[in-house]
Coordinates of C-alpha atoms in Angstrom, one line a residue:
M1 CA 0.0 0.0 0.1
R2 CA 2.9 2.4 0.8
A3 CA 4.6 3.9 -2.1
K4 CA 5.2 1.6 -5.0
K5 CA 8.7 0.5 -6.0
I6 CA 10.5 2.8 -8.3
R7 CA 10.6 1.4 -11.8
H8 CA 12.3 2.8 -14.9
A9 CA 10.4 3.8 -18.2
V10 CA 7.0 3.4 -19.1
L11 CA 3.5 2.9 -19.1
A12 CA 2.9 -0.6 -20.2
V13 CA 1.0 -2.0 -23.2
A14 CA -0.6 -5.1 -23.5
M15 CA -2.9 -6.5 -20.7
A16 CA -4.9 -9.7 -20.0
G17 CA -7.6 -10.2 -22.6
G18 CA -6.0 -7.9 -25.1
L19 CA -7.3 -4.7 -23.2
L20 CA -5.0 -1.8 -23.8
L21 CA -4.7 1.4 -21.6
T22 CA -6.7 4.2 -23.0
G23 CA -6.8 7.9 -22.1
C24 CA -8.0 11.3 -21.5
T25 CA -5.8 14.4 -20.9
A26 CA -5.5 16.3 -17.6
G27 CA -8.3 18.5 -16.5
G28 CA -10.9 16.9 -18.8
G29 CA -13.5 16.3 -16.1
D30 CA -14.7 13.0 -14.8
N31 CA -13.6 10.5 -17.5
R32 CA -15.6 7.3 -18.1
A33 CA -15.9 4.7 -20.8
T34 CA -19.3 4.7 -22.9
A35 CA -21.0 1.4 -23.7
D36 CA -18.6 0.6 -26.4
G37 CA -15.7 1.6 -24.2
K38 CA -15.0 4.8 -26.0
E39 CA -15.4 8.4 -25.2
K40 CA -14.0 11.6 -26.8
S41 CA -11.3 13.3 -24.8
R42 CA -9.2 16.5 -25.0
G43 CA -6.1 14.6 -26.0
S44 CA -5.3 13.3 -29.4
G45 CA -5.4 9.5 -28.5
A46 CA -1.8 8.8 -27.9
A47 CA -0.8 5.2 -27.4
P48 CA 0.8 4.0 -24.2
L49 CA 4.4 4.3 -23.5
P50 CA 6.9 1.7 -25.2
A51 CA 8.8 -1.0 -23.0
P52 CA 11.9 0.3 -21.4
D53 CA 15.5 0.2 -22.6
A54 CA 17.0 -1.1 -19.6
P55 CA 15.0 -1.0 -16.3
G56 CA 16.5 1.0 -13.5
T57 CA 19.4 2.5 -15.6
G58 CA 18.0 5.9 -16.3
E59 CA 19.2 5.7 -19.9
A60 CA 17.5 7.7 -22.6
V61 CA 14.5 5.9 -23.9
R62 CA 14.1 4.5 -27.4
P63 CA 11.7 6.5 -29.6
E64 CA 9.8 3.5 -31.1
R65 CA 6.1 3.3 -30.3
P66 CA 4.0 0.1 -29.5
R67 CA 2.5 -1.7 -32.4
E68 CA -1.1 -1.0 -31.5
A69 CA -2.5 2.3 -30.4
A70 CA -4.9 2.6 -27.5
P71 CA -8.3 4.4 -27.7
P72 CA -8.1 7.9 -26.0
D73 CA -10.2 7.3 -22.9
Y74 CA -8.0 6.5 -20.0
L75 CA -4.8 8.6 -20.3
S76 CA -4.2 11.9 -18.1
T77 CA -1.2 13.9 -19.2
F78 CA 0.0 17.1 -17.6
A79 CA 3.2 19.2 -17.0
L80 CA 4.7 19.1 -13.7
D81 CA 4.2 22.1 -11.3
V82 CA 5.9 22.9 -8.0
D83 CA 4.1 26.4 -7.7
T84 CA 2.7 27.0 -4.1
A85 CA 1.7 30.7 -4.4
S86 CA -2.0 29.9 -4.4
Y87 CA -1.9 28.3 -0.9
G88 CA 0.3 31.0 0.5
F89 CA -2.0 33.7 -0.7
A90 CA -5.1 32.2 0.4
R91 CA -3.6 31.8 3.9
R92 CA -2.8 35.4 3.8
T93 CA -6.1 36.4 2.7
L94 CA -8.0 34.2 5.3
A95 CA -5.8 35.6 8.0
E96 CA -7.0 39.1 7.0
G97 CA -10.7 38.1 7.4
R98 CA -11.4 37.5 3.7
L99 CA -12.2 34.5 1.6
P100 CA -9.9 34.0 -1.4
D101 CA -11.3 34.7 -4.8
P102 CA -12.2 31.2 -6.1
S103 CA -10.3 31.8 -9.3
T104 CA -7.1 32.2 -7.3
V105 CA -7.4 28.7 -5.6
R106 CA -5.4 26.0 -7.5
P107 CA -5.8 22.8 -5.6
E108 CA -2.4 21.4 -7.0
E109 CA -0.7 24.2 -5.4
F110 CA -2.2 23.5 -2.0
V111 CA -1.3 19.8 -2.3
N112 CA 2.3 20.8 -3.4
S113 CA 2.8 23.1 -0.5
F114 CA 3.4 20.0 1.7
R115 CA 6.8 18.2 1.2
Q116 CA 6.2 14.5 0.9
D117 CA 8.5 11.8 2.1
Y118 CA 8.8 10.0 -1.1
P119 CA 11.9 7.8 -1.8
R120 CA 14.6 9.6 -3.8
P121 CA 16.5 8.7 -6.9
D122 CA 20.3 8.3 -7.1
G123 CA 20.8 10.7 -9.9
D124 CA 19.0 13.4 -11.8
G125 CA 15.4 12.7 -12.7
F126 CA 12.7 11.2 -10.5
S127 CA 11.4 8.4 -8.6
V128 CA 7.9 7.4 -9.1
S129 CA 5.5 6.4 -6.2
V130 CA 1.9 5.4 -6.5
D131 CA -0.6 4.7 -3.8
G132 CA -4.3 5.2 -2.7
A133 CA -7.0 4.6 -0.4
R134 CA -10.8 4.4 -0.2
T135 CA -12.9 7.5 0.5
G136 CA -16.2 7.5 2.4
E137 CA -18.2 7.4 -0.9
D138 CA -18.9 4.1 -2.4
G139 CA -16.7 3.0 -5.1
W140 CA -14.4 6.1 -5.0
S141 CA -10.8 6.3 -4.0
L142 CA -8.0 8.8 -3.9
V143 CA -4.9 7.7 -5.9
R144 CA -1.7 9.7 -5.2
V145 CA 1.1 9.8 -7.7
G146 CA 4.3 11.1 -6.0
L147 CA 7.3 12.2 -7.9
A148 CA 10.7 13.2 -6.2
T149 CA 14.2 14.5 -7.2
R150 CA 17.4 13.9 -5.5
D151 CA 18.3 16.5 -2.8
A152 CA 20.4 19.4 -3.3
A153 CA 24.3 19.0 -3.7
K154 CA 26.5 19.5 -0.7
E155 CA 27.8 23.2 -0.4
G156 CA 30.5 23.6 -3.0
E157 CA 29.3 20.7 -5.2
R158 CA 26.6 22.8 -7.1
P159 CA 27.3 25.0 -10.0
P160 CA 27.8 28.7 -9.4
A161 CA 24.7 30.9 -9.8
A162 CA 24.1 34.0 -11.9
L163 CA 20.8 35.4 -10.4
T164 CA 19.2 38.6 -12.0
F165 CA 16.7 40.0 -9.4
V166 CA 13.9 42.0 -11.0
I167 CA 12.3 44.0 -8.3
D168 CA 9.1 46.0 -8.3
V169 CA 9.6 49.5 -6.9
S170 CA 6.2 50.9 -8.0
G171 CA 4.0 52.8 -5.6
S172 CA 2.0 49.9 -4.4
M173 CA 5.1 48.3 -3.1
A174 CA 5.2 50.9 -0.4
E175 CA 2.8 48.7 1.7
P176 CA 4.4 47.1 4.7
G177 CA 5.3 43.6 3.9
R178 CA 6.3 44.3 0.3
L179 CA 9.4 46.3 -0.6
D180 CA 10.7 46.4 2.9
L181 CA 10.3 42.5 3.1
V182 CA 12.0 42.2 -0.2
K183 CA 15.0 44.4 0.7
K184 CA 15.6 42.6 4.0
S185 CA 15.5 39.3 2.4
L186 CA 17.8 40.0 -0.4
G187 CA 20.4 41.5 2.0
I188 CA 20.3 38.3 4.1
M189 CA 20.6 36.1 1.1
T190 CA 23.5 38.1 -0.4
D191 CA 25.5 37.2 2.6
Q192 CA 24.7 33.5 2.4
L193 CA 25.6 33.0 -1.3
R194 CA 29.1 31.8 -2.3
P195 CA 31.9 33.9 -3.5
D196 CA 31.7 32.4 -7.2
D197 CA 27.9 33.3 -7.3
S198 CA 26.9 36.7 -9.1
I199 CA 24.0 39.1 -8.7
A200 CA 22.3 41.6 -11.0
L201 CA 19.7 43.8 -9.9
V202 CA 16.9 45.6 -12.0
T203 CA 14.2 47.7 -10.6
F204 CA 11.0 48.9 -12.4
S205 CA 8.1 51.2 -11.8
D206 CA 6.8 53.1 -14.8
T207 CA 10.3 52.4 -16.5
A208 CA 12.9 49.8 -15.8
E209 CA 16.6 50.3 -14.8
T210 CA 19.6 48.1 -14.4
V211 CA 20.9 49.4 -11.0
L212 CA 23.5 46.7 -10.8
P213 CA 25.0 44.7 -13.7
M214 CA 26.0 41.1 -13.1
T215 CA 28.5 41.2 -10.2
R216 CA 30.5 38.4 -8.8
L217 CA 30.4 38.4 -5.0
G218 CA 34.0 37.3 -4.7
D219 CA 36.2 36.9 -1.7
T220 CA 37.1 40.5 -0.8
G221 CA 33.6 41.7 0.2
D222 CA 33.6 44.5 -2.5
G223 CA 30.9 42.5 -4.6
R224 CA 28.7 41.9 -1.5
S225 CA 29.1 45.6 -0.6
R226 CA 28.0 46.8 -4.0
V227 CA 24.9 44.6 -3.9
H228 CA 24.0 45.8 -0.3
E229 CA 24.3 49.4 -1.5
A230 CA 22.2 49.0 -4.6
I231 CA 19.4 47.3 -2.4
E232 CA 19.5 50.0 0.1
R233 CA 18.9 52.8 -2.4
M234 CA 15.6 51.1 -3.6
E235 CA 12.4 53.3 -2.8
P236 CA 8.8 52.9 -4.1
T237 CA 7.6 55.3 -6.8
Q238 CA 5.0 55.7 -9.5
S239 CA 3.1 53.0 -11.5
T240 CA 3.9 49.3 -12.3
N241 CA 5.2 48.6 -15.8
L242 CA 6.0 44.8 -15.2
E243 CA 6.6 44.5 -19.0
A244 CA 9.7 46.9 -18.9
G245 CA 10.9 45.1 -15.7
V246 CA 10.7 41.6 -17.2
T247 CA 12.2 42.7 -20.6
T248 CA 15.1 44.7 -19.0
G249 CA 15.6 41.8 -16.6
Y250 CA 16.1 39.2 -19.1
D251 CA 18.2 41.6 -21.3
T252 CA 20.5 42.0 -18.2
A253 CA 20.6 38.3 -17.6
V254 CA 21.6 37.5 -21.1
R255 CA 24.4 40.2 -21.0
G256 CA 25.5 38.9 -17.7
K257 CA 25.2 35.2 -18.5
K258 CA 27.9 33.0 -16.9
K259 CA 29.0 29.9 -18.7
G260 CA 28.8 26.9 -16.5
A261 CA 26.5 28.6 -14.1
T262 CA 22.8 28.4 -13.5
N263 CA 21.4 31.6 -15.0
R264 CA 17.9 32.6 -13.6
V265 CA 15.6 35.6 -13.4
V266 CA 13.8 36.1 -10.1
L267 CA 10.8 38.5 -10.2
L268 CA 9.7 40.0 -6.9
S269 CA 6.4 42.0 -7.4
D270 CA 2.8 42.2 -6.3
A271 CA 2.2 41.7 -10.1
L272 CA -0.4 44.5 -10.3
A273 CA 0.7 45.6 -13.7
N274 CA -0.9 48.8 -14.9
T275 CA 1.4 50.4 -17.4
G276 CA 2.8 49.0 -20.8
E277 CA 1.9 45.4 -21.7
T278 CA -0.1 43.9 -19.0
S279 CA -0.8 40.4 -20.3
A280 CA 1.4 37.6 -19.8
D281 CA 1.6 36.4 -23.4
G282 CA 2.4 40.0 -24.5
I283 CA 5.3 40.2 -21.9
L284 CA 6.6 36.7 -22.7
D285 CA 6.6 37.4 -26.5
R286 CA 9.4 39.8 -25.8
I287 CA 11.7 37.5 -23.9
S288 CA 11.1 34.4 -25.8
D289 CA 14.6 34.3 -27.3
A290 CA 16.2 34.6 -23.9
R291 CA 14.0 31.7 -22.6
R292 CA 14.5 29.3 -25.6
E293 CA 17.9 30.1 -26.7
H294 CA 19.8 30.7 -23.3
G295 CA 17.7 28.4 -21.1
I296 CA 17.1 31.2 -18.4
T297 CA 14.3 30.2 -16.1
L298 CA 11.9 32.5 -14.2
F299 CA 11.2 32.2 -10.5
G300 CA 8.3 34.4 -9.4
V301 CA 7.9 35.7 -5.8
G302 CA 4.6 37.2 -5.0
V303 CA 4.1 39.9 -2.2
G304 CA 1.2 42.0 -0.9
S305 CA -2.3 41.6 0.1
D306 CA -3.5 42.8 -3.2
Y307 CA -1.7 40.4 -5.7
G308 CA -1.9 39.6 -9.4
D309 CA -2.0 35.9 -8.8
A310 CA -3.1 35.0 -12.4
L311 CA -0.4 37.1 -14.2
M312 CA 2.4 35.9 -12.0
E313 CA 1.4 32.3 -12.3
R314 CA 1.3 32.5 -16.1
L315 CA 4.5 34.2 -16.4
A316 CA 6.2 31.6 -14.4
D317 CA 4.4 28.7 -16.2
K318 CA 5.2 29.9 -19.5
G319 CA 8.8 31.2 -18.4
D320 CA 9.8 27.7 -17.5
G321 CA 9.8 28.3 -13.8
H322 CA 7.6 28.4 -10.8
T323 CA 6.0 30.8 -8.2
T324 CA 5.7 31.0 -4.5
Y325 CA 4.2 33.8 -2.2
V326 CA 5.6 35.4 0.9
S327 CA 3.9 37.5 3.6
N328 CA 6.2 37.7 6.4
D329 CA 9.9 37.5 7.5
K330 CA 9.8 33.8 8.3
E331 CA 8.4 32.9 4.7
A332 CA 10.7 35.2 3.0
R333 CA 13.8 33.9 4.8
E334 CA 12.7 30.3 3.9
V335 CA 12.5 31.2 0.3
F336 CA 15.6 33.5 -0.1
C337 CA 18.0 32.1 2.3
E338 CA 17.1 28.4 2.1
Q339 CA 15.0 27.3 -0.9
L340 CA 16.6 29.6 -3.6
P341 CA 20.2 28.9 -2.7
A342 CA 19.6 25.3 -2.3
H343 CA 17.6 24.9 -5.5
I344 CA 19.8 26.8 -7.9
E345 CA 20.5 23.6 -9.8
L346 CA 18.0 21.8 -12.1
R347 CA 17.3 18.2 -11.9
A348 CA 15.0 18.0 -14.9
R349 CA 13.7 20.1 -17.8
D350 CA 10.2 20.0 -19.6
A351 CA 9.0 17.3 -17.2
K352 CA 5.5 15.8 -17.9
A353 CA 3.6 13.1 -16.2
Q354 CA 1.2 10.6 -17.9
V355 CA -1.1 8.3 -15.9
A356 CA -2.7 5.5 -17.7
F357 CA -5.8 3.9 -16.1
D358 CA -6.9 0.3 -16.8
P359 CA -10.4 0.2 -18.4
A360 CA -10.9 -3.2 -16.9
T361 CA -10.8 -1.9 -13.3
V362 CA -11.5 1.8 -13.5
E363 CA -14.9 3.3 -14.3
R364 CA -14.0 6.9 -14.3
F365 CA -11.4 9.2 -12.9
R366 CA -10.6 12.8 -12.2
L367 CA -7.4 14.8 -11.8
I368 CA -7.6 17.2 -8.9
G369 CA -6.4 20.5 -10.3
Y370 CA -3.7 21.1 -12.9
E371 CA -6.1 22.6 -15.2
N372 CA -3.6 25.0 -16.3
R373 CA -0.9 22.5 -17.0
E374 CA -2.8 20.1 -19.2
V375 CA -0.9 18.5 -22.0
A376 CA -2.4 16.6 -25.0
D377 CA -1.8 13.0 -24.6
D378 CA 0.3 12.6 -27.8
D379 CA 2.4 15.5 -26.7
F380 CA 3.9 13.5 -23.9
R381 CA 6.8 12.5 -26.0
D382 CA 6.9 15.6 -28.0
D383 CA 10.0 17.2 -26.3
S384 CA 9.3 20.7 -28.1
V385 CA 6.2 20.8 -25.8
D386 CA 6.9 22.7 -22.5
G387 CA 6.9 20.9 -19.3
G388 CA 8.0 21.8 -15.9
E389 CA 11.4 22.6 -14.8
I390 CA 12.2 20.8 -11.4
G391 CA 15.0 21.4 -9.1
P392 CA 16.8 19.3 -6.4
G393 CA 14.8 18.1 -3.4
H394 CA 11.4 18.8 -4.9
T395 CA 8.3 16.6 -4.6
V396 CA 5.3 16.8 -6.9
T397 CA 2.1 15.1 -5.9
A398 CA -1.0 14.6 -8.1
L399 CA -4.3 13.3 -6.6
Y400 CA -6.8 11.5 -8.6
A401 CA -10.5 10.8 -7.5
V402 CA -10.9 7.2 -9.0
R403 CA -14.1 5.1 -9.1
T404 CA -13.4 1.5 -9.6
K405 CA -15.7 -1.1 -11.2
P406 CA -17.6 -3.4 -8.9
G407 CA -15.3 -6.4 -8.0
A408 CA -12.2 -4.7 -9.6
D409 CA -9.3 -6.9 -9.2
G410 CA -5.7 -6.7 -10.7
H411 CA -3.9 -3.8 -12.3
L412 CA -5.4 -0.3 -11.7
A413 CA -3.0 2.3 -13.3
T414 CA 0.6 3.0 -14.4
A415 CA 2.1 6.4 -13.8
G416 CA 5.0 7.7 -15.9
V417 CA 7.2 10.7 -15.9
R418 CA 9.3 12.0 -18.9
W419 CA 12.0 14.7 -18.6
L420 CA 15.1 16.1 -20.4
D421 CA 18.4 16.0 -18.8
P422 CA 19.3 19.5 -17.7
D423 CA 22.6 19.5 -19.5
T424 CA 22.5 17.1 -22.4
R425 CA 18.6 17.4 -22.9
A426 CA 18.5 13.6 -23.6
P427 CA 14.9 12.3 -22.7
H428 CA 14.6 9.8 -19.9
E429 CA 11.4 8.2 -18.4
E430 CA 10.5 6.4 -15.2
S431 CA 7.3 4.7 -14.0
G432 CA 5.4 3.1 -11.2
R433 CA 2.1 1.2 -10.9
I434 CA -0.8 0.5 -8.6
E435 CA -3.0 -2.5 -8.3
A436 CA -6.8 -2.4 -7.3
A437 CA -5.9 -4.3 -4.1
D438 CA -3.7 -1.4 -3.0
L439 CA -6.9 0.6 -2.3
D440 CA -8.2 -1.6 0.4
A441 CA -7.4 0.7 3.3
S442 CA -9.6 3.7 4.4
L443 CA -8.3 7.2 3.5
W444 CA -8.2 8.1 7.1
R445 CA -6.2 5.1 8.2
A446 CA -3.9 5.4 5.3
D447 CA -0.4 6.8 5.0
S448 CA -0.1 10.1 6.8
G449 CA 1.3 11.9 3.8
L450 CA -1.6 10.8 1.6
Q451 CA -4.0 12.0 4.3
L452 CA -2.4 15.5 4.4
A453 CA -2.5 15.7 0.6
A454 CA -6.1 14.7 0.9
V455 CA -6.8 17.5 3.5
A456 CA -5.3 20.2 1.4
A457 CA -7.1 19.1 -1.8
Y458 CA -10.5 18.9 0.0
F459 CA -9.8 22.3 1.5
A460 CA -9.0 23.9 -1.8
D461 CA -12.1 22.3 -3.5
N462 CA -14.2 23.9 -0.7
L463 CA -12.6 27.3 -1.2
R464 CA -13.1 27.0 -5.0
S465 CA -16.7 26.4 -4.5
G466 CA -17.0 30.0 -3.5
P467 CA -19.9 31.5 -1.4
G468 CA -22.4 31.5 -4.3
G469 CA -22.0 27.7 -5.2
R470 CA -19.4 26.0 -7.3
H471 CA -16.9 28.3 -8.8
H472 CA -18.0 29.0 -12.4
G473 CA -14.3 29.0 -13.6
A474 CA -13.5 25.7 -12.3
R475 CA -13.8 22.8 -14.7
H476 CA -15.5 20.5 -12.3
S477 CA -18.7 21.4 -10.9
A478 CA -19.3 18.4 -8.6
A479 CA -17.7 18.3 -5.1
L480 CA -14.9 15.8 -4.6
P481 CA -16.2 12.3 -3.5
G482 CA -16.2 11.8 0.2
T483 CA -15.8 15.5 0.8
P484 CA -15.6 16.1 4.8
S485 CA -16.9 19.1 6.4
L486 CA -14.6 22.0 7.3
S487 CA -14.8 21.0 10.8
E488 CA -13.7 17.5 10.0
L489 CA -10.9 18.7 7.9
A490 CA -9.4 21.0 10.6
G491 CA -9.6 18.1 13.1
R492 CA -7.7 15.9 10.8
A493 CA -5.1 18.6 10.0
R494 CA -4.5 19.0 13.7
A495 CA -4.2 15.3 14.2
L496 CA -1.4 15.3 11.4
A497 CA 0.3 18.2 12.9
A498 CA 2.3 15.6 15.1
K499 CA 4.1 14.2 12.2
A500 CA 4.2 17.4 10.0
A501 CA 4.4 20.7 11.6
S502 CA 3.0 22.5 8.4
A503 CA -0.3 20.9 9.2
R504 CA -0.8 23.3 11.9
G505 CA -0.9 26.2 9.6
L506 CA -3.3 24.3 7.4
A507 CA -5.6 23.7 10.4
T508 CA -5.6 27.5 11.2
A509 CA -6.5 28.4 7.6
I510 CA -9.4 25.9 7.7
D511 CA -10.6 27.2 10.9
R512 CA -10.6 30.7 9.8
A513 CA -12.5 29.6 6.5
G514 CA -15.1 28.1 8.7
E515 CA -15.5 31.1 10.7
L516 CA -15.9 33.2 7.5
T517 CA -18.5 31.0 6.0
G518 CA -20.6 30.4 9.3
A519 CA -19.3 26.9 9.5
A520 CA -16.7 27.3 12.2
P521 CA -14.8 24.2 12.8
T522 CA -14.3 22.9 16.4
P523 CA -11.4 21.2 17.9
E524 CA -13.4 18.0 18.8
D525 CA -13.0 14.6 17.5
P526 CA -12.6 14.6 13.6
G527 CA -15.1 12.2 12.7
E528 CA -16.7 8.7 13.3
E529 CA -14.8 5.5 12.9
H530 CA -11.8 7.1 11.1
R531 CA -10.0 9.2 13.6
G532 CA -7.4 10.9 11.4
E533 CA -4.6 9.6 13.4
V534 CA -1.3 8.8 11.7
R535 CA 0.0 5.3 12.0
P536 CA 2.7 4.7 14.5
G537 CA 6.1 4.9 13.3
E538 CA 5.3 6.8 10.2
R539 CA 7.4 9.8 9.1
L540 CA 6.2 12.8 7.1
A541 CA 8.5 15.5 5.9
G542 CA 7.4 19.0 7.3

């Protein structure tokens, strides 16, 4: 039942009785077979993945395809995503006494805000773990696909970094917890980077300016002093021309690009663009060459109680990077002083996942979240199609609501991940599988990491409902199967906090949502026969 054994390569082909895995793309709603076993899907009907080259080796996969193609009913394909900004912004909004706008709630970012204890691979790329458990609704289970990369190299082993910080100094950044927080965090981070690392600084309001070209920090202290002086001179002024900031930032990053280093643009803003080009596509069109030819990725850090969540998320997704959100000193220190320096490297480029459900055992399935990251099934192996850029020590979790057929027995699903080597861009694949029998346990007596992911997903689904009913922008109008009350969710989060300290913050956020909706959670028992306790001896990363 615990995470499945890591396996190299592939989604498998032939199954007993000649049944082949069939598919539907991510985010396509509840997927089910019709009477003749077929249904239209958003994908183009990709075949399952071919057999592996050499299991467990991590070698590049062969391009040949299986002899028979499968009907497009049971595949789910999406680009990997390690964004967490949606959860951070929701917590900030709830703490201020407001429910978040349902359009800003992305369940996968709630789920991926909690680091899971998946096994780690030996080299670059991923391990694949698959498990699941029954919900309280008849026939329905939650299936968890877990991907993990190897931890960051020891200090001195990673390549040097060349970081271009693009900093919003518009008038809206004068609010406490915006520019002051950014300046303090950058100052601390500058003192923690290595002498062979380099920093450039770009500021923008109505126009943009490179206030510090790419500067090696060095051993003498002169480089760090120049960075500190440039940071201290920053003051908020005028409007927000995000286009100018990003364009100038990438120009500066290209000019200061360091061979053999990890070159990255870090955008720090409330993303409330009101001058110049204000659409993500328009802004990204101006930096496409830097992204594609020079491989410079974008890391977005959001700040502020008013925050352009949708713009920042799209910029990061299409800029081959990811986003996070900070609202206080503790969160900022974690992002700038722990996460960013440790995750300067890349473990995988253009990473995509594809899950193939077995039509012999699965009646329907639904991927929870990832609507903005869906990929056509037959683009899984098209390496020109963007995936996600994943760094060291990351875990990626995808949850599926799965309804099994009565009496289902045998193979349930195979999950695969494909990525490009960050240096050679050679393609690699890895896979894992799950059997119907692995769903025997009840969700609230299952692995503690699965329970925590489920609480986060159920909470996001509740917030996405909105006070006026199901969020009209969400592709799925029905509630998740086995949805607990907010009171029960808060109780389960508190029970999990003994194993994962981060669950305490989740419980607090759920309590606050309950108060704001008139369904205030209570600290009593989380519910009936399933108590939400974690199993003795289990370990969950916090």
